[in-house]
Tab-separated table of C-alpha atoms in Angstrom:
chain	number	residue	atom	x	y	z
A	198	MET	CA	41.515	-92.264	223.728
A	199	ARG	CA	40.512	-88.863	221.105
A	200	VAL	CA	40.570	-86.043	222.333
A	201	ALA	CA	37.055	-85.345	222.534
A	202	ASP	CA	36.641	-88.551	225.461
A	203	LEU	CA	38.032	-85.789	227.650
A	204	SER	CA	37.246	-83.059	229.337
A	205	LEU	CA	37.981	-79.366	229.016
A	206	PRO	CA	40.433	-79.639	231.708
A	207	GLN	CA	42.380	-82.693	231.685
A	208	ARG	CA	43.201	-82.524	227.580
A	209	ARG	CA	45.669	-79.519	229.730
A	210	TYR	CA	46.990	-83.110	230.873
A	211	THR	CA	48.293	-85.115	227.908
A	212	VAL	CA	50.568	-85.790	226.100
A	213	PRO	CA	52.231	-87.899	223.114
A	214	ALA	CA	52.180	-91.242	223.531
A	215	ALA	CA	55.542	-93.463	224.025
A	216	GLY	CA	55.566	-95.194	219.985
A	217	TYR	CA	53.179	-93.886	218.596
A	218	PRO	CA	53.136	-89.765	218.285
A	219	ASP	CA	50.352	-89.123	216.594
A	220	LEU	CA	47.993	-90.260	219.708
A	221	ILE	CA	47.991	-88.921	223.295
A	222	ALA	CA	48.496	-90.871	226.862
A	223	LEU	CA	46.677	-89.148	230.243
A	224	VAL	CA	49.419	-87.942	232.614
A	225	PRO	CA	47.502	-87.507	235.313
A	226	PRO	CA	47.549	-84.732	238.320
A	227	SER	CA	48.669	-85.356	241.129
A	228	LEU	CA	46.124	-85.824	243.768
A	229	PRO	CA	44.387	-83.115	245.974
A	230	ASP	CA	45.185	-81.328	248.608
A	231	ARG	CA	41.238	-80.267	249.173
A	232	LEU	CA	38.281	-81.534	247.526
A	233	ASP	CA	34.794	-80.815	248.633
A	234	ILE	CA	33.471	-84.328	249.436
A	235	THR	CA	29.975	-82.241	250.465
A	236	GLY	CA	28.646	-84.244	248.327
A	237	VAL	CA	29.427	-88.236	249.194
A	238	MET	CA	29.462	-87.277	253.115
A	239	ASN	CA	27.417	-89.794	254.801
A	240	LEU	CA	28.857	-92.261	252.545
A	241	VAL	CA	32.275	-90.262	253.946
A	242	GLU	CA	30.838	-90.648	257.904
A	243	SER	CA	29.112	-94.360	256.948
A	244	ALA	CA	32.533	-96.129	255.708
A	245	THR	CA	34.863	-93.884	258.660
A	246	PHE	CA	32.099	-95.043	261.617
A	247	SER	CA	32.527	-97.898	260.442
A	248	LEU	CA	36.400	-98.692	260.273
A	249	GLY	CA	36.188	-97.537	264.121
A	250	THR	CA	33.742	-100.294	264.718
A	251	TYR	CA	35.697	-102.549	263.264
A	252	ALA	CA	38.844	-101.679	264.933
A	253	SER	CA	37.270	-102.125	269.174
A	254	GLU	CA	35.611	-104.894	268.249
A	255	LEU	CA	39.016	-106.332	267.951
A	256	HIS	CA	39.919	-106.872	271.077
A	257	ASP	CA	42.934	-109.975	270.921
A	258	PRO	CA	45.805	-108.859	269.176
A	259	ALA	CA	45.929	-112.780	267.777
A	260	THR	CA	42.611	-113.496	267.570
A	261	PHE	CA	43.032	-110.499	265.558
A	262	GLN	CA	46.726	-111.834	263.895
A	263	THR	CA	44.941	-115.763	262.809
A	264	HIS	CA	41.799	-114.312	261.530
A	265	LEU	CA	43.525	-111.702	259.503
A	266	ASP	CA	45.282	-114.549	257.950
A	267	LEU	CA	42.239	-116.626	256.729
A	268	LEU	CA	40.826	-112.964	254.909
A	269	PHE	CA	44.514	-112.739	253.089
A	270	CYS	CA	43.976	-116.490	251.307
A	271	ARG	CA	40.890	-115.441	250.827
A	272	GLU	CA	41.669	-111.956	249.108
A	273	VAL	CA	44.326	-113.568	246.885
A	274	SER	CA	42.072	-116.746	246.027
A	275	ILE	CA	39.800	-113.913	245.052
A	276	SER	CA	42.869	-112.081	243.494
A	277	GLY	CA	43.879	-114.987	241.504
A	278	GLN	CA	40.426	-115.716	239.824
A	279	VAL	CA	39.850	-112.271	238.897
A	280	ASN	CA	43.645	-112.645	236.674
A	281	LEU	CA	42.679	-116.176	235.293
A	282	ALA	CA	44.663	-118.368	237.220
A	283	ASP	CA	42.061	-121.510	238.025
A	284	VAL	CA	42.717	-121.343	241.667
A	285	SER	CA	40.413	-122.288	244.530
A	286	LEU	CA	39.807	-120.758	247.838
A	287	THR	CA	41.106	-124.440	249.362
A	288	ASP	CA	44.043	-124.131	247.003
A	289	VAL	CA	45.311	-120.983	248.822
A	290	LEU	CA	44.872	-122.748	252.066
A	291	VAL	CA	46.440	-126.073	251.372
A	292	GLU	CA	49.240	-123.794	250.013
A	293	ARG	CA	49.519	-122.077	253.080
A	294	PHE	CA	49.437	-124.609	255.792
A	295	ALA	CA	50.089	-127.241	254.347
A	296	PRO	CA	52.108	-126.618	250.939
A	297	GLN	CA	54.624	-129.567	249.389
A	298	ASP	CA	57.517	-129.521	248.046
A	299	SER	CA	57.781	-125.713	246.198
A	300	SER	CA	58.819	-126.993	243.820
A	301	GLN	CA	55.630	-128.838	242.406
A	302	THR	CA	53.853	-126.136	243.230
A	303	ARG	CA	50.931	-125.560	240.301
A	304	GLY	CA	52.803	-122.919	237.881
A	305	ASN	CA	48.381	-121.135	238.839
A	306	LEU	CA	49.332	-121.193	242.476
A	307	LYS	CA	52.634	-118.425	241.937
A	308	LEU	CA	50.981	-115.975	241.889
A	309	PRO	CA	48.260	-116.434	244.541
A	310	ILE	CA	51.107	-117.026	246.490
A	311	ALA	CA	53.664	-114.615	245.573
A	312	PHE	CA	50.791	-112.247	246.458
A	313	ARG	CA	50.014	-113.260	249.131
A	314	ASN	CA	53.449	-113.016	250.658
A	315	ALA	CA	53.998	-109.208	249.380
A	316	LEU	CA	49.870	-108.253	250.969
A	317	ASP	CA	51.455	-109.276	254.508
A	318	HIS	CA	54.997	-108.226	253.711
A	319	ALA	CA	53.569	-104.242	253.572
A	320	VAL	CA	50.828	-104.368	255.660
A	321	ARG	CA	53.606	-105.720	258.345
A	322	LEU	CA	55.244	-102.567	257.384
A	323	ALA	CA	53.034	-100.444	257.416
A	324	ARG	CA	52.263	-101.585	261.303
A	325	GLN	CA	55.464	-100.833	262.338
A	326	GLN	CA	56.420	-97.742	260.284
A	327	GLY	CA	52.559	-96.040	259.932
A	328	ARG	CA	53.025	-93.462	257.432
A	329	ASP	CA	56.525	-93.561	256.241
A	330	VAL	CA	56.295	-96.917	254.631
A	331	PHE	CA	55.573	-94.811	252.184
A	332	THR	CA	58.539	-94.774	249.997
A	333	LEU	CA	58.923	-95.552	246.216
A	334	ASP	CA	61.423	-98.063	247.841
A	335	ASN	CA	59.238	-99.965	249.385
A	336	LEU	CA	56.639	-99.895	246.994
A	337	LEU	CA	58.114	-101.308	244.064
A	338	LYS	CA	60.269	-104.234	246.839
A	339	ILE	CA	56.168	-104.705	246.682
A	340	HIS	CA	56.389	-105.261	243.307
A	341	ALA	CA	59.671	-107.045	244.002
A	342	ILE	CA	57.818	-109.728	245.869
A	343	CYS	CA	54.406	-109.983	243.640
A	344	ALA	CA	56.591	-110.513	240.964
A	345	GLN	CA	58.354	-113.244	242.319
A	346	GLY	CA	59.283	-116.598	239.658
A	347	LEU	CA	56.335	-114.481	237.700
A	348	ALA	CA	57.297	-113.725	233.973
A	349	ASP	CA	54.274	-111.769	233.592
A	350	LEU	CA	55.205	-109.594	235.453
A	351	ALA	CA	59.187	-108.082	235.095
A	352	PRO	CA	61.030	-106.539	235.225
A	353	ALA	CA	60.072	-107.028	239.109
A	354	GLY	CA	60.863	-104.271	241.490
A	355	GLU	CA	61.249	-102.106	238.511
A	356	PHE	CA	58.141	-99.382	236.857
A	357	ARG	CA	57.966	-100.754	233.173
A	358	THR	CA	58.948	-99.327	230.670
A	359	LYS	CA	57.023	-98.872	227.501
A	360	GLN	CA	53.951	-97.273	227.096
A	361	THR	CA	50.706	-99.439	227.996
A	362	TRP	CA	46.789	-99.071	227.200
A	363	ILE	CA	44.011	-99.795	229.184
A	364	LYS	CA	40.314	-101.778	227.584
A	365	GLY	CA	41.240	-102.131	223.928
A	366	HIS	CA	43.562	-104.579	221.728
A	367	ARG	CA	45.174	-101.633	220.615
A	368	ILE	CA	46.436	-98.255	221.323
A	369	LYS	CA	44.151	-96.547	218.849
A	370	MET	CA	41.029	-98.478	220.637
A	371	ALA	CA	41.989	-97.902	223.881
A	372	ARG	CA	39.164	-96.472	226.902
A	373	VAL	CA	42.419	-95.348	228.521
A	374	VAL	CA	46.308	-94.164	227.892
A	375	PRO	CA	48.099	-94.096	230.869
A	376	PRO	CA	51.185	-91.594	231.509
A	377	PRO	CA	54.608	-92.154	229.138
A	378	PRO	CA	57.395	-94.176	230.679
A	379	ASP	CA	59.100	-91.462	231.018
A	380	TYR	CA	56.776	-89.676	233.216
A	381	ILE	CA	56.030	-92.889	235.860
A	382	GLN	CA	58.686	-91.587	238.371
A	383	LYS	CA	57.744	-88.174	238.710
A	384	CYS	CA	53.657	-88.952	238.900
A	385	MET	CA	54.952	-92.214	241.445
A	386	GLY	CA	57.165	-89.433	242.989
A	387	GLU	CA	53.363	-87.317	243.555
A	388	LEU	CA	51.865	-90.128	245.189
A	389	ILE	CA	54.035	-90.615	247.768
A	390	ALA	CA	54.208	-86.555	248.267
A	391	PHE	CA	49.711	-87.919	248.911
A	392	LEU	CA	50.091	-90.578	250.520
A	393	ALA	CA	53.333	-89.721	253.296
A	394	PRO	CA	52.700	-86.056	254.208
A	395	GLY	CA	56.472	-83.743	254.519
A	396	PRO	CA	56.867	-81.598	257.659
A	397	GLY	CA	54.331	-78.586	257.232
A	398	ARG	CA	51.841	-80.986	255.345
A	399	THR	CA	49.317	-82.682	256.791
A	400	ALA	CA	46.654	-85.164	255.802
A	401	SER	CA	42.627	-82.921	256.349
A	402	MET	CA	41.025	-85.948	254.446
A	403	PRO	CA	39.956	-88.201	256.053
A	404	ILE	CA	41.254	-91.662	255.622
A	405	VAL	CA	39.049	-93.390	253.690
A	406	ILE	CA	38.483	-90.325	251.093
A	407	ARG	CA	42.323	-90.936	251.638
A	408	ILE	CA	42.623	-94.509	249.615
A	409	ALA	CA	40.004	-93.818	247.483
A	410	LEU	CA	41.937	-91.217	245.326
A	411	VAL	CA	44.989	-93.241	246.016
A	412	ALA	CA	43.539	-96.048	244.191
A	413	ALA	CA	42.250	-94.858	241.211
A	414	GLN	CA	45.992	-92.700	240.931
A	415	VAL	CA	47.673	-95.340	240.445
A	416	LYS	CA	45.431	-96.893	238.308
A	417	ALA	CA	45.521	-93.780	236.332
A	418	ILE	CA	49.937	-93.804	236.608
A	419	GLN	CA	49.726	-97.674	235.429
A	420	PRO	CA	53.617	-97.611	236.614
A	421	PHE	CA	54.116	-101.341	236.176
A	422	ASN	CA	52.328	-103.752	233.471
A	423	ILE	CA	48.514	-104.084	234.215
A	424	LEU	CA	48.673	-106.937	236.282
A	425	GLY	CA	51.093	-105.612	238.163
A	426	SER	CA	49.553	-101.840	239.024
A	427	ASP	CA	46.923	-103.322	239.796
A	428	LEU	CA	48.259	-105.944	242.513
A	429	LEU	CA	49.674	-102.773	243.712
A	430	MET	CA	46.227	-100.990	243.873
A	431	ARG	CA	44.930	-104.409	245.771
A	432	ILE	CA	48.038	-103.766	248.627
A	433	LEU	CA	47.530	-99.999	248.584
A	434	ILE	CA	44.352	-100.620	250.441
A	435	PRO	CA	44.335	-102.573	253.006
A	436	MET	CA	47.943	-101.097	253.767
A	437	MET	CA	46.656	-98.121	254.007
A	438	ALA	CA	44.482	-98.282	256.793
A	439	ALA	CA	46.927	-100.395	258.312
A	440	ALA	CA	49.472	-97.470	258.383
A	441	GLU	CA	46.830	-95.698	260.094
A	442	GLY	CA	46.470	-98.283	263.474
A	443	MET	CA	43.209	-99.191	262.046
A	444	PRO	CA	42.338	-102.656	259.997
A	445	PRO	CA	42.824	-103.478	257.445
A	446	ILE	CA	40.308	-103.584	254.844
A	447	LEU	CA	40.605	-106.023	251.518
A	448	VAL	CA	37.814	-104.762	248.734
A	449	SER	CA	38.809	-107.559	245.921
A	450	ASN	CA	34.988	-109.249	246.076
A	451	PHE	CA	33.181	-106.136	245.618
A	452	LEU	CA	35.775	-104.701	242.844
A	453	HIS	CA	34.796	-108.170	241.014
A	454	ARG	CA	31.370	-108.542	241.858
A	455	TYR	CA	30.925	-105.683	240.608
A	456	HIS	CA	33.403	-105.576	236.900
A	457	GLN	CA	31.758	-103.252	234.809
A	458	ALA	CA	30.544	-100.244	237.548
A	459	TYR	CA	33.867	-100.205	239.113
A	460	PHE	CA	35.795	-99.964	235.438
A	461	ASP	CA	33.273	-96.785	234.188
A	462	ALA	CA	33.954	-94.694	237.543
A	463	LEU	CA	38.015	-95.473	237.295
A	464	PHE	CA	37.345	-94.434	233.687
A	465	ASP	CA	34.920	-91.304	234.034
A	466	GLN	CA	36.901	-90.064	236.507
A	467	GLN	CA	40.107	-90.242	234.137
A	468	LEU	CA	38.041	-88.630	231.726
A	469	SER	CA	36.479	-85.885	233.611
A	470	GLY	CA	38.620	-85.315	236.082
A	471	ASN	CA	35.491	-84.787	238.097
A	472	TRP	CA	35.372	-87.301	242.378
A	473	ALA	CA	32.188	-87.456	242.422
A	474	ASN	CA	31.547	-91.420	240.934
A	475	TRP	CA	34.631	-92.944	241.211
A	476	LEU	CA	33.987	-91.467	245.447
A	477	GLU	CA	30.495	-93.150	245.479
A	478	PHE	CA	30.957	-96.080	243.875
A	479	PHE	CA	34.243	-96.422	246.503
A	480	LEU	CA	33.440	-95.914	249.205
A	481	ASP	CA	30.096	-98.321	249.129
A	482	GLY	CA	32.002	-101.023	248.242
A	483	TYR	CA	35.544	-99.794	251.127
A	484	ARG	CA	31.746	-99.947	253.589
A	485	GLU	CA	30.529	-103.229	252.267
A	486	SER	CA	33.734	-104.929	252.733
A	487	ILE	CA	34.620	-103.526	256.264
A	488	LYS	CA	30.900	-105.281	256.739
A	489	GLU	CA	32.092	-108.102	254.980
A	490	MET	CA	34.673	-109.085	256.705
A	491	MET	CA	32.843	-108.724	260.615
A	492	ALA	CA	30.541	-110.321	259.575
A	493	ILE	CA	33.642	-113.462	258.979
A	494	THR	CA	34.840	-112.958	262.054
A	495	SER	CA	31.613	-113.385	263.626
A	496	GLY	CA	31.562	-116.266	261.955
A	497	LEU	CA	34.802	-117.679	262.389
A	498	ARG	CA	34.102	-117.127	266.226
A	499	ARG	CA	30.324	-119.251	266.376
A	500	LEU	CA	32.003	-122.177	264.136
A	501	ARG	CA	34.687	-122.303	266.759
A	502	GLN	CA	32.021	-122.502	269.616
A	503	SER	CA	30.036	-124.889	267.549
A	504	TRP	CA	33.205	-127.064	267.900
A	505	ALA	CA	33.117	-126.987	271.622
A	506	GLU	CA	30.566	-128.172	271.673
A	507	GLN	CA	30.125	-130.815	269.588
A	508	THR	CA	33.716	-131.456	271.252
A	509	GLN	CA	31.947	-130.916	275.300
A	510	ASP	CA	32.154	-134.799	275.571
A	511	MET	CA	36.315	-134.901	275.177
A	512	ARG	CA	37.840	-134.507	277.783
A	513	SER	CA	39.341	-130.752	277.841
A	514	ASP	CA	42.950	-131.319	278.009
A	515	SER	CA	42.236	-134.428	275.041
A	516	ALA	CA	44.541	-134.763	272.127
A	517	ALA	CA	40.910	-133.932	269.714
A	518	HIS	CA	40.941	-129.966	272.318
A	519	ARG	CA	44.250	-129.961	272.202
A	520	ILE	CA	43.745	-129.801	268.116
A	521	ILE	CA	41.246	-128.113	268.213
A	522	ASN	CA	42.663	-125.156	269.740
A	523	THR	CA	44.986	-124.128	267.193
A	524	LEU	CA	42.261	-125.604	263.956
A	525	LEU	CA	41.950	-121.829	262.719
A	526	ASN	CA	45.876	-121.248	262.884
A	527	CYS	CA	45.638	-124.082	260.485
A	528	PRO	CA	42.528	-125.294	259.031
A	529	VAL	CA	44.959	-127.329	256.920
A	530	PHE	CA	47.112	-129.928	257.992
A	531	THR	CA	47.985	-133.576	258.022
A	532	VAL	CA	48.883	-136.294	260.488
A	533	GLN	CA	52.377	-135.244	260.846
A	534	THR	CA	52.283	-132.227	261.463
A	535	VAL	CA	49.930	-132.339	263.985
A	536	GLN	CA	52.822	-134.818	266.186
A	537	ARG	CA	55.532	-132.956	264.921
A	538	ASP	CA	53.596	-129.380	266.607
A	539	HIS	CA	51.304	-130.870	269.554
A	540	SER	CA	55.032	-133.581	270.020
A	541	MET	CA	51.910	-136.318	270.059
A	542	SER	CA	52.884	-139.725	269.261
A	543	PHE	CA	51.338	-141.271	265.292
A	544	GLN	CA	48.961	-143.056	266.974
A	545	THR	CA	47.412	-140.585	269.324
A	546	ALA	CA	47.062	-137.885	267.032
A	547	ASN	CA	45.931	-140.473	264.216
A	548	ASN	CA	43.513	-141.385	266.729
A	549	ALA	CA	42.395	-137.351	267.593
A	550	ILE	CA	42.138	-137.162	263.800
A	551	SER	CA	39.415	-140.069	263.296
A	552	ALA	CA	36.995	-138.298	266.630
A	553	LEU	CA	37.204	-135.025	265.054
A	554	THR	CA	36.733	-136.284	261.652
A	555	GLU	CA	33.654	-138.366	263.067
A	556	ARG	CA	31.944	-135.093	264.445
A	557	GLY	CA	32.397	-133.933	261.200
A	558	ILE	CA	34.828	-131.825	262.052
A	559	ILE	CA	37.999	-131.803	259.738
A	560	ARG	CA	37.610	-134.109	256.712
A	561	PRO	CA	40.354	-135.176	254.600
A	562	LEU	CA	41.371	-133.696	251.420
A	563	HIS	CA	41.964	-137.551	249.478
A	564	ASP	CA	42.427	-140.890	249.913
A	565	ASN	CA	45.133	-141.188	249.659
A	566	ARG	CA	46.630	-142.935	252.493
A	567	ARG	CA	50.263	-141.486	252.631
A	568	ASN	CA	50.775	-138.163	253.679
A	569	ARG	CA	47.092	-138.242	254.382
A	570	THR	CA	46.233	-134.310	253.949
A	571	PHE	CA	43.024	-132.769	256.295
A	572	ILE	CA	40.647	-129.801	255.818
A	573	ALA	CA	38.547	-127.445	258.487
A	574	PRO	CA	35.268	-127.295	256.045
A	575	GLY	CA	33.380	-124.815	258.123
A	576	VAL	CA	37.282	-122.221	257.336
A	577	VAL	CA	36.417	-122.365	254.245
A	578	ALA	CA	32.462	-122.897	254.271
A	579	VAL	CA	32.538	-119.465	256.220
A	580	LEU	CA	35.328	-117.576	253.676
A	581	GLU	CA	32.912	-118.597	251.095
A	582	GLU	CA	29.509	-117.943	252.667
A	583	ASP	CA	28.995	-114.286	250.483
A	584	LEU	CA	31.194	-115.139	247.094
A	585	SER	CA	28.639	-117.026	245.401
A	586	ALA	CA	27.691	-113.492	243.355
A	587	HIS	CA	31.576	-113.356	242.606
A	588	ASN	CA	31.858	-116.686	241.290
A	589	ALA	CA	29.220	-115.846	239.091
A	590	ASP	CA	30.203	-115.474	234.884
A	591	ILE	CA	30.663	-112.342	234.635
A	592	GLY	CA	32.267	-112.047	231.301
A	593	ASP	CA	35.045	-110.187	230.053
A	594	ARG	CA	37.758	-112.044	233.229
A	595	ARG	CA	41.495	-109.651	232.290
A	596	VAL	CA	42.649	-107.117	234.180
A	597	SER	CA	41.973	-104.006	232.472
A	598	ALA	CA	41.016	-101.278	235.142
């Protein structure tokens, strides 16, 4: 990053890079309390309307929590692949609902599992505490959960202590050089003040704008290493909506699908200080992500109805129906877990599973005769329905922005 890469206003925020006194780093200014959003007002209104519509459709808290659990699995499978972990959605579902001995957990699943735990923790806490959830201690705790057992994210729950840079094998070739470690505490303190306005201050901007600003600011500060900062950003986006009593929106699929436009919009904001391009990109993505989640929610409802139609010849109190009634809550299971959860004999559970397998509602994951694991392929199909673009070849998949 050179001085010439920065707009004149942004040059005021440069300092010597830590350990590289001849090079500069960019300390992002605190987020504005007010911002001219006239140019993106249509997108703001559209995203806000979509968010409200989605919230109004989620009448049953238990059903929403079931769907959210599956959506979290989808989100972390995407994020895991973004971060070069060779995982599939099925891998994540198996680990979530029918885990093996934790000591046998595949190394490439450790990041998605840790991310899912952190995401679930953050959203639950935000629902309980509202904006009070946004403290430095809580953000450090979220990072610590992400970092459990992962050397790449160490030290867990601590800000980075070394100079980092974005896009470039060497710092001299970097697109952006975030603030030196000594500035992180101040930058994050300002971010917390924006997230949780104190007495006498109000959040005057629409929530979708605030989420967009915070997402970009975390990427500009890079409080942890690149991977840890990226995971925090992806968690804060749904966390902020949850703190307002709204559905937590998950955006990884959109960001990954349009990764180059995502990087370009971020770098443009950081180097120019202009929010217009970033807001346009993010709001469009946020709105599309809401539509995506609404489509998945509708798809899961239709799937449940199709299961009912496929089993209408069975007694409503049959063992097979009892399994179907909890299949969205637990789409991966073993005969033993069915026995335990439904208080059935082995023979009853096995017969019910065979009946559902014959109808294609479930299928075995492998040919093992012992500890057989079954999955509902319809659930996987609904969650993966729009991921074809995500799974396409996208070139450089390193998390570097």
